[in-house]
Coordinates of C-alpha atoms and ligand atoms in Angstrom, one line a residue:
M1 CA 107.1 146.5 71.9
G2 CA 106.7 148.2 68.5
S3 CA 104.9 151.5 67.8
I4 CA 101.4 151.9 69.0
A5 CA 100.2 151.4 65.4
D6 CA 102.1 148.2 65.2
N7 CA 100.8 147.0 68.5
L8 CA 97.2 147.8 67.5
G9 CA 97.7 145.8 64.4
G10 CA 99.1 142.8 66.4
V11 CA 96.3 142.9 68.9
T12 CA 93.7 143.1 66.1
R13 CA 95.2 140.0 64.5
L14 CA 95.2 138.1 67.8
I15 CA 91.5 139.0 68.2
Q16 CA 90.7 137.9 64.7
K17 CA 92.5 134.6 65.2
A18 CA 90.8 133.9 68.5
T19 CA 87.4 134.8 67.1
L20 CA 87.9 132.4 64.2
Q21 CA 89.2 129.6 66.5
A22 CA 86.1 130.0 68.7
G23 CA 83.9 129.6 65.6
R24 CA 82.5 133.1 66.2
K25 CA 81.4 135.7 63.7
P26 CA 84.2 137.9 62.4
G27 CA 83.9 141.4 63.9
S28 CA 81.9 140.2 66.9
V29 CA 84.7 141.1 69.3
N30 CA 85.6 144.8 69.9
L31 CA 88.9 146.2 71.0
L32 CA 88.7 148.7 73.9
A33 CA 92.2 150.4 74.2
V34 CA 92.7 150.9 77.9
S35 CA 94.6 154.2 78.1
K36 CA 94.9 154.9 81.8
T37 CA 98.2 156.7 82.6
R38 CA 98.8 157.3 78.9
S39 CA 99.2 160.8 77.5
A40 CA 96.9 162.5 75.1
E41 CA 99.7 162.4 72.5
E42 CA 99.8 158.6 72.8
L43 CA 96.0 158.4 72.3
R44 CA 96.4 160.7 69.3
E45 CA 98.8 158.1 67.8
A46 CA 96.3 155.3 68.4
V47 CA 93.5 157.4 66.8
A48 CA 95.7 158.0 63.8
A49 CA 96.1 154.3 63.5
G50 CA 92.3 153.9 63.4
Q51 CA 91.4 153.1 67.1
R52 CA 88.2 154.8 68.3
A53 CA 87.2 153.3 71.6
F54 CA 89.3 154.1 74.8
G55 CA 88.8 152.9 78.3
E56 CA 89.8 155.1 81.2
N57 CA 89.9 154.3 85.0
Y58 CA 90.5 157.7 86.7
L59 CA 88.0 160.4 86.1
Q60 CA 90.1 163.6 86.4
E61 CA 92.8 162.1 84.2
A62 CA 90.2 161.1 81.6
L63 CA 88.5 164.5 81.6
D64 CA 91.8 166.2 80.9
K65 CA 92.4 163.9 77.9
I66 CA 88.9 164.3 76.6
E67 CA 89.4 168.0 76.7
A68 CA 92.8 167.8 75.0
L69 CA 91.4 165.7 72.2
T70 CA 88.1 167.5 71.4
D71 CA 89.4 168.2 67.9
L72 CA 89.2 164.5 67.0
A73 CA 85.9 163.3 65.8
D74 CA 84.0 160.1 66.8
I75 CA 86.0 159.0 69.8
D76 CA 84.1 156.7 72.1
W77 CA 85.0 157.1 75.8
H78 CA 84.4 154.2 78.1
F79 CA 84.7 154.5 81.9
I80 CA 86.0 151.3 83.4
G81 CA 87.2 152.3 86.9
P82 CA 85.7 152.2 90.4
I83 CA 82.9 154.8 90.7
Q84 CA 82.5 157.3 93.6
S85 CA 78.8 158.3 93.7
N86 CA 79.7 162.0 94.0
K87 CA 81.4 161.7 90.5
T88 CA 78.6 160.3 88.5
R89 CA 77.5 163.6 86.9
Q90 CA 80.7 164.1 85.1
I91 CA 80.8 160.4 84.1
A92 CA 77.3 160.6 82.8
S93 CA 78.0 163.5 80.5
A94 CA 81.5 162.7 79.2
F95 CA 81.3 159.0 78.5
S96 CA 79.2 156.9 76.1
W97 CA 79.8 153.6 78.1
V98 CA 80.4 152.7 81.7
H99 CA 81.6 149.1 82.3
S100 CA 81.9 149.3 86.1
V101 CA 78.4 149.9 87.5
D102 CA 78.1 147.7 90.6
R103 CA 75.3 149.2 92.7
L104 CA 71.8 150.7 92.3
K105 CA 72.7 154.0 93.8
V106 CA 75.3 154.7 91.1
A107 CA 73.0 153.4 88.3
R108 CA 70.1 155.7 89.5
R109 CA 72.4 158.8 89.6
L110 CA 73.9 158.0 86.2
S111 CA 70.4 157.7 84.7
E112 CA 69.1 160.9 86.4
Q113 CA 72.2 162.9 85.4
R114 CA 72.5 161.7 81.8
E115 CA 71.5 164.7 79.6
T116 CA 68.2 164.0 77.8
D117 CA 69.6 165.2 74.5
L118 CA 72.2 162.4 74.6
P119 CA 71.4 158.8 73.8
P120 CA 71.0 156.6 76.9
L121 CA 74.3 155.8 78.6
N122 CA 75.5 152.2 77.7
I123 CA 76.3 150.4 80.9
C124 CA 77.6 147.0 82.0
L125 CA 77.2 145.6 85.5
Q126 CA 80.5 144.7 87.0
V127 CA 80.4 141.3 88.7
N128 CA 82.8 140.1 91.4
I129 CA 83.1 136.7 89.6
N130 CA 85.6 135.2 92.0
N131 CA 84.0 136.5 95.2
E132 CA 87.2 138.3 96.1
Q133 CA 87.3 140.3 99.3
S134 CA 87.8 144.0 98.8
K135 CA 87.2 143.8 95.0
S136 CA 84.6 145.9 93.2
G137 CA 81.6 144.3 91.5
C138 CA 78.3 143.0 92.7
K139 CA 77.8 139.5 93.8
P140 CA 76.4 137.2 91.1
E141 CA 73.3 136.5 93.2
E142 CA 72.5 140.2 93.3
L143 CA 72.1 140.4 89.6
P144 CA 68.4 139.6 89.1
E145 CA 67.2 142.3 91.5
L146 CA 69.7 144.9 90.2
V147 CA 68.8 144.2 86.6
S148 CA 65.1 144.5 87.3
E149 CA 65.6 147.9 89.0
I150 CA 68.0 149.1 86.4
S151 CA 65.6 148.2 83.6
K152 CA 63.3 151.0 84.9
L153 CA 65.9 153.7 84.5
P154 CA 65.3 155.7 81.3
G155 CA 68.8 157.2 81.0
L156 CA 70.6 153.9 80.8
S157 CA 70.8 151.1 78.2
L158 CA 71.8 147.9 80.0
R159 CA 74.3 146.2 77.6
G160 CA 75.6 143.4 79.7
L161 CA 78.2 142.3 82.2
M162 CA 81.8 143.0 83.0
A163 CA 84.3 141.2 85.2
I164 CA 88.0 141.3 86.1
P165 CA 88.7 137.7 87.2
D166 CA 91.5 137.0 89.6
P167 CA 94.5 137.0 87.2
D168 CA 96.5 134.6 89.5
Q169 CA 94.2 131.7 88.8
A170 CA 95.5 128.8 86.7
E171 CA 94.1 128.8 83.1
P172 CA 91.2 126.3 83.7
A173 CA 89.9 128.3 86.6
L174 CA 90.3 131.6 84.7
R175 CA 88.4 130.1 81.8
A176 CA 85.7 128.9 84.2
S177 CA 85.4 132.4 85.6
F178 CA 84.7 133.8 82.1
H179 CA 82.3 131.0 81.5
R180 CA 80.3 131.8 84.6
L181 CA 80.0 135.4 83.5
A182 CA 78.7 134.3 80.1
N183 CA 76.2 132.0 81.8
A184 CA 75.1 134.8 84.1
L185 CA 74.3 136.9 81.0
N186 CA 72.5 134.1 79.3
E187 CA 70.3 133.6 82.4
L188 CA 69.5 137.3 82.5
K189 CA 68.4 137.1 78.8
Q190 CA 66.0 134.4 79.8
T191 CA 64.7 135.9 83.0
C192 CA 64.7 139.6 82.1
P193 CA 64.4 139.8 78.3
A194 CA 63.1 143.3 78.4
A195 CA 65.9 144.7 80.6
G196 CA 68.0 146.1 77.7
P197 CA 70.0 144.8 74.8
L198 CA 72.0 142.4 77.0
D199 CA 74.4 141.9 74.1
T200 CA 77.7 142.6 75.8
L201 CA 80.4 140.7 77.7
S202 CA 83.3 142.9 78.7
M203 CA 86.0 140.5 79.7
G204 CA 89.6 139.7 78.8
M205 CA 92.8 141.8 79.1
S206 CA 96.3 141.6 77.6
G207 CA 97.1 138.4 79.4
D208 CA 93.9 136.4 78.7
L209 CA 92.1 137.8 75.7
E210 CA 92.1 134.4 73.8
L211 CA 90.4 132.6 76.8
A212 CA 87.8 135.4 77.1
I213 CA 87.0 135.4 73.4
A214 CA 86.6 131.6 73.5
E215 CA 84.0 132.2 76.2
G216 CA 82.1 134.9 74.4
A217 CA 83.7 138.3 75.1
T218 CA 82.3 141.1 73.0
W219 CA 84.7 143.8 74.3
V220 CA 88.2 143.0 75.3
R221 CA 89.9 145.7 77.4
I222 CA 93.6 145.9 76.3
G223 CA 96.1 148.3 77.8
T224 CA 99.7 146.8 78.0
S225 CA 99.6 145.1 74.6
V226 CA 98.6 148.3 72.9
F227 CA 100.6 151.0 74.8
G228 CA 103.4 149.0 76.5
K229 CA 104.0 148.4 80.1
R230 CA 102.5 151.0 82.5
V231 CA 104.5 152.9 85.0
P232 CA 102.6 152.7 88.2
K233 CA 100.5 155.8 88.9
S234 CA 102.3 157.9 91.6
Ligands
PLP1 C1 94.1 148.4 83.4 C2 92.9 147.6 83.0 C3 92.8 146.8 81.9 C4 93.9 146.6 80.9 O1 94.9 145.8 81.5 P1 96.2 145.2 80.6 O2 96.6 144.0 81.4 O3 97.1 146.3 80.6 O4 95.7 144.9 79.3 C5 91.6 146.2 81.6 N1 90.5 146.4 82.4 C6 90.5 147.2 83.5 C7 89.3 147.3 84.3 C8 91.7 147.8 83.9 O5 91.7 148.6 85.0

């Protein structure tokens, strides 16, 4: 691996190439740098190289970094980890996006707790696209009801769907998982057109970003290819 700046350049080129190959509009895929376990200094390096959007999984770790980096302007913080409902207040005030909403209770709390002087919180519904036991995400068949309830919440802007497909699938099955998520978003656009912008597919990580872009990803969430291999959190 090179420096963080070099890695960001490499990932950006990969995204551009995959976007072009998919016949999609240049600039239609955004890079979320997934910075869990990374130090504030490493994030500073990424910001110096032009990166603005960061994805964090662990609330306390994220709040510490947000605090350490308040001198930097225009950073967009995205929460992408499992959400405990007693932690929603801090998430609603410190982040501009939450990709991992998977139940109504959490959505309601985030909406109520979003300060009214802030723009609505951008959210994606996380879908358990491979019906994996013990994995976060709602079931695909729960989406219409969830979306219809969430569309009534004034503190949220429903941007779209997120998934973490089972990474052990062979490539065709993985691609089919991304395709199902894209289809689910298209269906929601037809059936609940007023539910929110519904312009976002958060899918694709370091190992599968090309496949995700081919199937319509608008945010790819990239950790390892930007910051290097993670040391497991102790
Ligand atoms: C860690 C993580 C990523 C990034 O994974 P890499 O394989 O390191 O790119 C993306 N999305 C979520 C939800 C994660 O937890």
